[in-house]
């Protein structure tokens, strides 16, 4: 769920839409490098990886349900029907599954049997923290470019996202699933970036984001209509929008 939120946010806040997969791939590589601690850890077996992904998905879905009431509390003037708006995101949960399945198949992130091979350790908490900051920096830059109209919609989205990250970290205060198993998936920075780019195209990232945007407008979030228009404009434009370094 949060992975989809990141992809959607990159789409809304990103640079030249025609080159967005390249941009997201570059950001993914950078974030992975920044989250690597220099330590080593065993590469997970596919069974271990599957168990952890299942657990983390469940945690994120629980955090989404826990944090969504923020929309009713702080965004009641903008979101007239919070439950109907919530369905717009829940109905796209297959996007996450398809994206993860594509990347797992493309990257060979796990091994069949336990091996002694060691890979670079990624601090998941640091990855999420830096990812959130990157998106916020990008949002601030975009508002400088296109103005503050509709900013409230994005602000609420960030509050929900921040709540979800905090919730997820708290759920794993005793150690993430991968840490408990003593392994992580193999995510080489350059290969991961290429895989993100490939899989975003395969799952139809542009249509997915446009569908969610239009759905929220129909659900009563009229201010989101401006962002739908921006997405449509960027999708057909070859002019780049400034991006945060």
Short mmCIF file of C-alpha atoms in Angstrom, two decimals:
data_model
loop_
_atom_site.label_atom_id
_atom_site.label_comp_id
_atom_site.label_asym_id
_atom_site.label_seq_id
_atom_site.Cartn_x
_atom_site.Cartn_y
_atom_site.Cartn_z
CA UNK A 1 0.00 0.00 0.00
CA UNK A 2 2.74 2.46 0.98
CA UNK A 3 4.85 1.37 -1.99
CA UNK A 4 1.93 2.34 -4.23
CA UNK A 5 1.62 5.64 -2.39
CA UNK A 6 5.28 6.34 -3.15
CA UNK A 7 4.82 5.51 -6.84
CA UNK A 8 1.69 7.65 -7.04
CA UNK A 9 3.41 10.54 -5.28
CA UNK A 10 6.39 10.34 -7.63
CA UNK A 11 3.92 10.47 -10.52
CA UNK A 12 2.13 13.53 -9.17
CA UNK A 13 5.28 15.26 -7.95
CA UNK A 14 7.72 13.99 -10.51
CA UNK A 15 9.55 15.62 -13.34
CA UNK A 16 9.19 15.02 -17.05
CA UNK A 17 6.43 12.41 -17.20
CA UNK A 18 7.74 10.83 -20.38
CA UNK A 19 10.93 10.07 -18.47
CA UNK A 20 9.34 9.36 -15.09
CA UNK A 21 10.33 5.66 -14.95
CA UNK A 22 13.95 6.77 -15.40
CA UNK A 23 13.52 9.36 -12.64
CA UNK A 24 12.00 6.89 -10.19
CA UNK A 25 14.69 4.34 -11.06
CA UNK A 26 17.37 6.94 -10.28
CA UNK A 27 15.71 7.89 -7.00
CA UNK A 28 15.39 4.21 -6.03
CA UNK A 29 19.10 3.63 -6.63
CA UNK A 30 20.01 6.72 -4.58
CA UNK A 31 17.75 5.78 -1.67
CA UNK A 32 19.09 2.23 -1.58
CA UNK A 33 22.68 3.49 -1.48
CA UNK A 34 21.85 5.95 1.30
CA UNK A 35 20.13 3.22 3.34
CA UNK A 36 23.04 0.76 3.09
CA UNK A 37 24.97 0.66 6.36
CA UNK A 38 28.14 -1.08 5.20
CA UNK A 39 27.19 -4.25 7.05
CA UNK A 40 26.57 -7.61 5.41
CA UNK A 41 23.69 -10.06 5.79
CA UNK A 42 22.67 -13.41 4.32
CA UNK A 43 20.52 -13.43 1.18
CA UNK A 44 17.00 -14.71 1.95
CA UNK A 45 15.57 -17.91 0.56
CA UNK A 46 12.44 -17.39 -1.54
CA UNK A 47 10.31 -18.93 1.22
CA UNK A 48 11.75 -16.51 3.79
CA UNK A 49 11.24 -13.57 1.48
CA UNK A 50 7.65 -14.58 0.74
CA UNK A 51 6.85 -14.86 4.44
CA UNK A 52 8.28 -11.42 5.19
CA UNK A 53 6.57 -9.71 2.27
CA UNK A 54 3.25 -11.21 3.37
CA UNK A 55 3.81 -9.98 6.94
CA UNK A 56 4.87 -6.49 5.87
CA UNK A 57 1.91 -6.12 3.50
CA UNK A 58 -0.43 -7.01 6.36
CA UNK A 59 1.30 -4.47 8.61
CA UNK A 60 1.01 -1.70 6.03
CA UNK A 61 -2.66 -2.45 5.43
CA UNK A 62 -3.27 -2.27 9.18
CA UNK A 63 -1.41 1.04 9.33
CA UNK A 64 -3.44 2.37 6.40
CA UNK A 65 -6.67 1.61 8.26
CA UNK A 66 -5.26 3.15 11.45
CA UNK A 67 -4.08 6.34 9.75
CA UNK A 68 -6.93 6.96 7.31
CA UNK A 69 -9.11 8.69 9.99
CA UNK A 70 -6.67 11.62 9.67
CA UNK A 71 -8.53 12.38 6.45
CA UNK A 72 -11.83 12.76 8.32
CA UNK A 73 -10.28 14.71 11.19
CA UNK A 74 -8.04 17.15 9.30
CA UNK A 75 -9.37 17.02 5.77
CA UNK A 76 -13.10 17.08 6.40
CA UNK A 77 -13.53 20.28 4.36
CA UNK A 78 -11.83 18.71 1.35
CA UNK A 79 -12.84 15.05 1.60
CA UNK A 80 -16.61 14.95 1.78
CA UNK A 81 -16.86 11.15 1.74
CA UNK A 82 -13.74 9.64 3.41
CA UNK A 83 -14.87 6.01 3.12
CA UNK A 84 -15.67 6.29 -0.59
CA UNK A 85 -12.33 8.04 -1.15
CA UNK A 86 -10.57 5.28 0.79
CA UNK A 87 -11.98 2.73 -1.66
CA UNK A 88 -10.19 4.52 -4.51
CA UNK A 89 -6.86 3.43 -3.00
CA UNK A 90 -7.99 0.04 -1.72
CA UNK A 91 -9.29 -0.91 -5.16
CA UNK A 92 -5.77 -0.47 -6.53
CA UNK A 93 -4.04 -2.78 -4.05
CA UNK A 94 -3.35 -5.23 -6.89
CA UNK A 95 -0.96 -2.62 -8.28
CA UNK A 96 1.37 -3.29 -5.36
CA UNK A 97 1.16 -7.06 -5.77
CA UNK A 98 1.79 -6.85 -9.52
CA UNK A 99 4.71 -4.46 -9.01
CA UNK A 100 6.34 -6.63 -6.33
CA UNK A 101 5.79 -9.83 -8.32
CA UNK A 102 7.33 -8.23 -11.39
CA UNK A 103 10.40 -7.05 -9.49
CA UNK A 104 10.90 -10.37 -7.72
CA UNK A 105 10.74 -12.25 -11.01
CA UNK A 106 12.97 -9.75 -12.78
CA UNK A 107 15.63 -9.34 -10.10
CA UNK A 108 15.99 -12.86 -8.70
CA UNK A 109 16.03 -11.34 -5.22
CA UNK A 110 16.16 -14.67 -3.36
CA UNK A 111 17.75 -18.13 -3.46
CA UNK A 112 16.07 -21.53 -3.29
CA UNK A 113 18.15 -22.89 -0.42
CA UNK A 114 20.05 -21.22 2.43
CA UNK A 115 23.53 -20.21 1.32
CA UNK A 116 26.47 -18.49 2.98
CA UNK A 117 26.46 -15.70 0.37
CA UNK A 118 26.39 -12.27 2.02
CA UNK A 119 24.87 -9.11 0.55
CA UNK A 120 24.74 -5.43 1.51
CA UNK A 121 22.44 -4.72 4.47
CA UNK A 122 19.72 -2.09 3.91
CA UNK A 123 18.28 -0.20 6.89
CA UNK A 124 14.55 -0.35 6.09
CA UNK A 125 13.67 2.42 8.55
CA UNK A 126 16.27 4.73 7.05
CA UNK A 127 15.08 3.89 3.51
CA UNK A 128 11.49 4.89 4.37
CA UNK A 129 12.59 8.02 6.24
CA UNK A 130 14.78 9.27 3.41
CA UNK A 131 12.12 8.35 0.86
CA UNK A 132 9.53 10.44 2.70
CA UNK A 133 11.91 13.41 2.92
CA UNK A 134 12.70 13.13 -0.79
CA UNK A 135 9.01 13.28 -1.64
CA UNK A 136 8.46 16.27 0.65
CA UNK A 137 11.37 18.15 -0.93
CA UNK A 138 9.96 17.36 -4.37
CA UNK A 139 6.50 18.55 -3.31
CA UNK A 140 7.89 21.85 -2.01
CA UNK A 141 9.70 22.41 -5.30
CA UNK A 142 6.58 21.63 -7.31
CA UNK A 143 4.50 24.11 -5.31
CA UNK A 144 7.11 26.78 -6.07
CA UNK A 145 6.60 25.98 -9.76
CA UNK A 146 2.81 25.63 -10.07
CA UNK A 147 1.56 27.53 -7.00
CA UNK A 148 -0.14 26.49 -3.77
CA UNK A 149 -3.64 25.90 -5.13
CA UNK A 150 -4.66 22.36 -4.18
CA UNK A 151 -1.77 22.09 -1.71
CA UNK A 152 -4.15 20.96 1.05
CA UNK A 153 -4.85 17.70 -0.78
CA UNK A 154 -1.15 16.83 -0.97
CA UNK A 155 -0.57 17.93 2.63
CA UNK A 156 -3.23 15.50 3.87
CA UNK A 157 -1.72 12.72 1.74
CA UNK A 158 1.67 13.36 3.34
CA UNK A 159 0.17 13.31 6.83
CA UNK A 160 -1.39 9.91 6.14
CA UNK A 161 1.88 8.68 4.64
CA UNK A 162 3.92 9.93 7.61
CA UNK A 163 1.49 8.27 10.01
CA UNK A 164 1.80 5.00 8.08
CA UNK A 165 5.60 5.09 8.17
CA UNK A 166 5.59 5.81 11.90
CA UNK A 167 3.05 3.04 12.51
CA UNK A 168 5.08 0.54 10.46
CA UNK A 169 8.30 1.38 12.30
CA UNK A 170 6.53 1.03 15.65
CA UNK A 171 5.11 -2.37 14.66
CA UNK A 172 8.68 -3.48 13.99
CA UNK A 173 10.31 -1.94 17.06
CA UNK A 174 11.50 -5.40 18.05
CA UNK A 175 13.08 -6.00 14.65
CA UNK A 176 11.81 -6.32 11.10
CA UNK A 177 10.83 -9.73 9.77
CA UNK A 178 14.02 -9.89 7.70
CA UNK A 179 16.17 -9.04 10.71
CA UNK A 180 14.57 -11.80 12.75
CA UNK A 181 15.34 -14.29 9.98
CA UNK A 182 18.85 -12.92 9.59
CA UNK A 183 18.49 -12.23 5.88
CA UNK A 184 17.34 -9.71 3.26
CA UNK A 185 16.39 -9.81 -0.44
CA UNK A 186 19.18 -9.08 -2.90
CA UNK A 187 18.69 -5.52 -4.14
CA UNK A 188 21.66 -4.30 -6.17
CA UNK A 189 21.25 -0.57 -6.71
CA UNK A 190 21.69 -0.36 -10.50
CA UNK A 191 19.75 -3.54 -11.20
CA UNK A 192 16.95 -2.44 -8.88
CA UNK A 193 16.65 0.89 -10.67
CA UNK A 194 16.38 -0.84 -14.03
CA UNK A 195 13.81 -3.27 -12.65
CA UNK A 196 11.70 -0.47 -11.16
CA UNK A 197 11.70 1.25 -14.55
CA UNK A 198 10.72 -1.93 -16.39
CA UNK A 199 8.01 -2.97 -13.94
CA UNK A 200 6.42 0.48 -13.71
CA UNK A 201 5.83 0.29 -17.45
CA UNK A 202 4.51 -3.26 -17.26
CA UNK A 203 1.92 -2.43 -14.58
CA UNK A 204 0.79 0.73 -16.37
CA UNK A 205 1.80 3.27 -13.72
CA UNK A 206 0.36 6.26 -15.59
CA UNK A 207 -3.13 4.79 -15.99
CA UNK A 208 -3.12 3.54 -12.39
CA UNK A 209 -2.43 7.02 -11.02
CA UNK A 210 -4.91 8.67 -13.37
CA UNK A 211 -7.60 6.17 -12.31
CA UNK A 212 -7.03 6.92 -8.62
CA UNK A 213 -7.07 10.66 -9.22
CA UNK A 214 -10.34 10.55 -11.18
CA UNK A 215 -11.86 8.21 -8.58
CA UNK A 216 -11.11 10.66 -5.76
CA UNK A 217 -12.75 13.49 -7.70
CA UNK A 218 -15.89 11.37 -8.20
CA UNK A 219 -15.79 10.56 -4.48
CA UNK A 220 -16.14 14.27 -3.74
CA UNK A 221 -12.56 15.53 -3.48
CA UNK A 222 -13.10 18.32 -5.98
CA UNK A 223 -9.72 19.93 -5.28
CA UNK A 224 -8.02 16.78 -6.62
CA UNK A 225 -9.32 17.67 -10.08
CA UNK A 226 -6.45 20.13 -10.43
CA UNK A 227 -3.92 17.35 -9.89
CA UNK A 228 -5.69 15.15 -12.43
CA UNK A 229 -5.28 17.98 -14.93
CA UNK A 230 -1.59 18.32 -14.03
CA UNK A 231 -1.08 14.58 -14.55
CA UNK A 232 -2.79 14.76 -17.95
CA UNK A 233 -0.69 17.79 -18.93
CA UNK A 234 2.58 16.22 -17.84
CA UNK A 235 1.65 13.00 -19.60
CA UNK A 236 1.40 14.78 -22.94
CA UNK A 237 4.18 17.31 -22.41
CA UNK A 238 7.85 17.02 -23.27
CA UNK A 239 8.81 20.01 -21.15
CA UNK A 240 10.57 19.00 -17.92
CA UNK A 241 9.45 20.07 -14.46
CA UNK A 242 12.26 20.88 -11.97
CA UNK A 243 13.11 18.03 -9.61
CA UNK A 244 14.72 18.10 -6.18
CA UNK A 245 18.33 16.88 -6.02
#
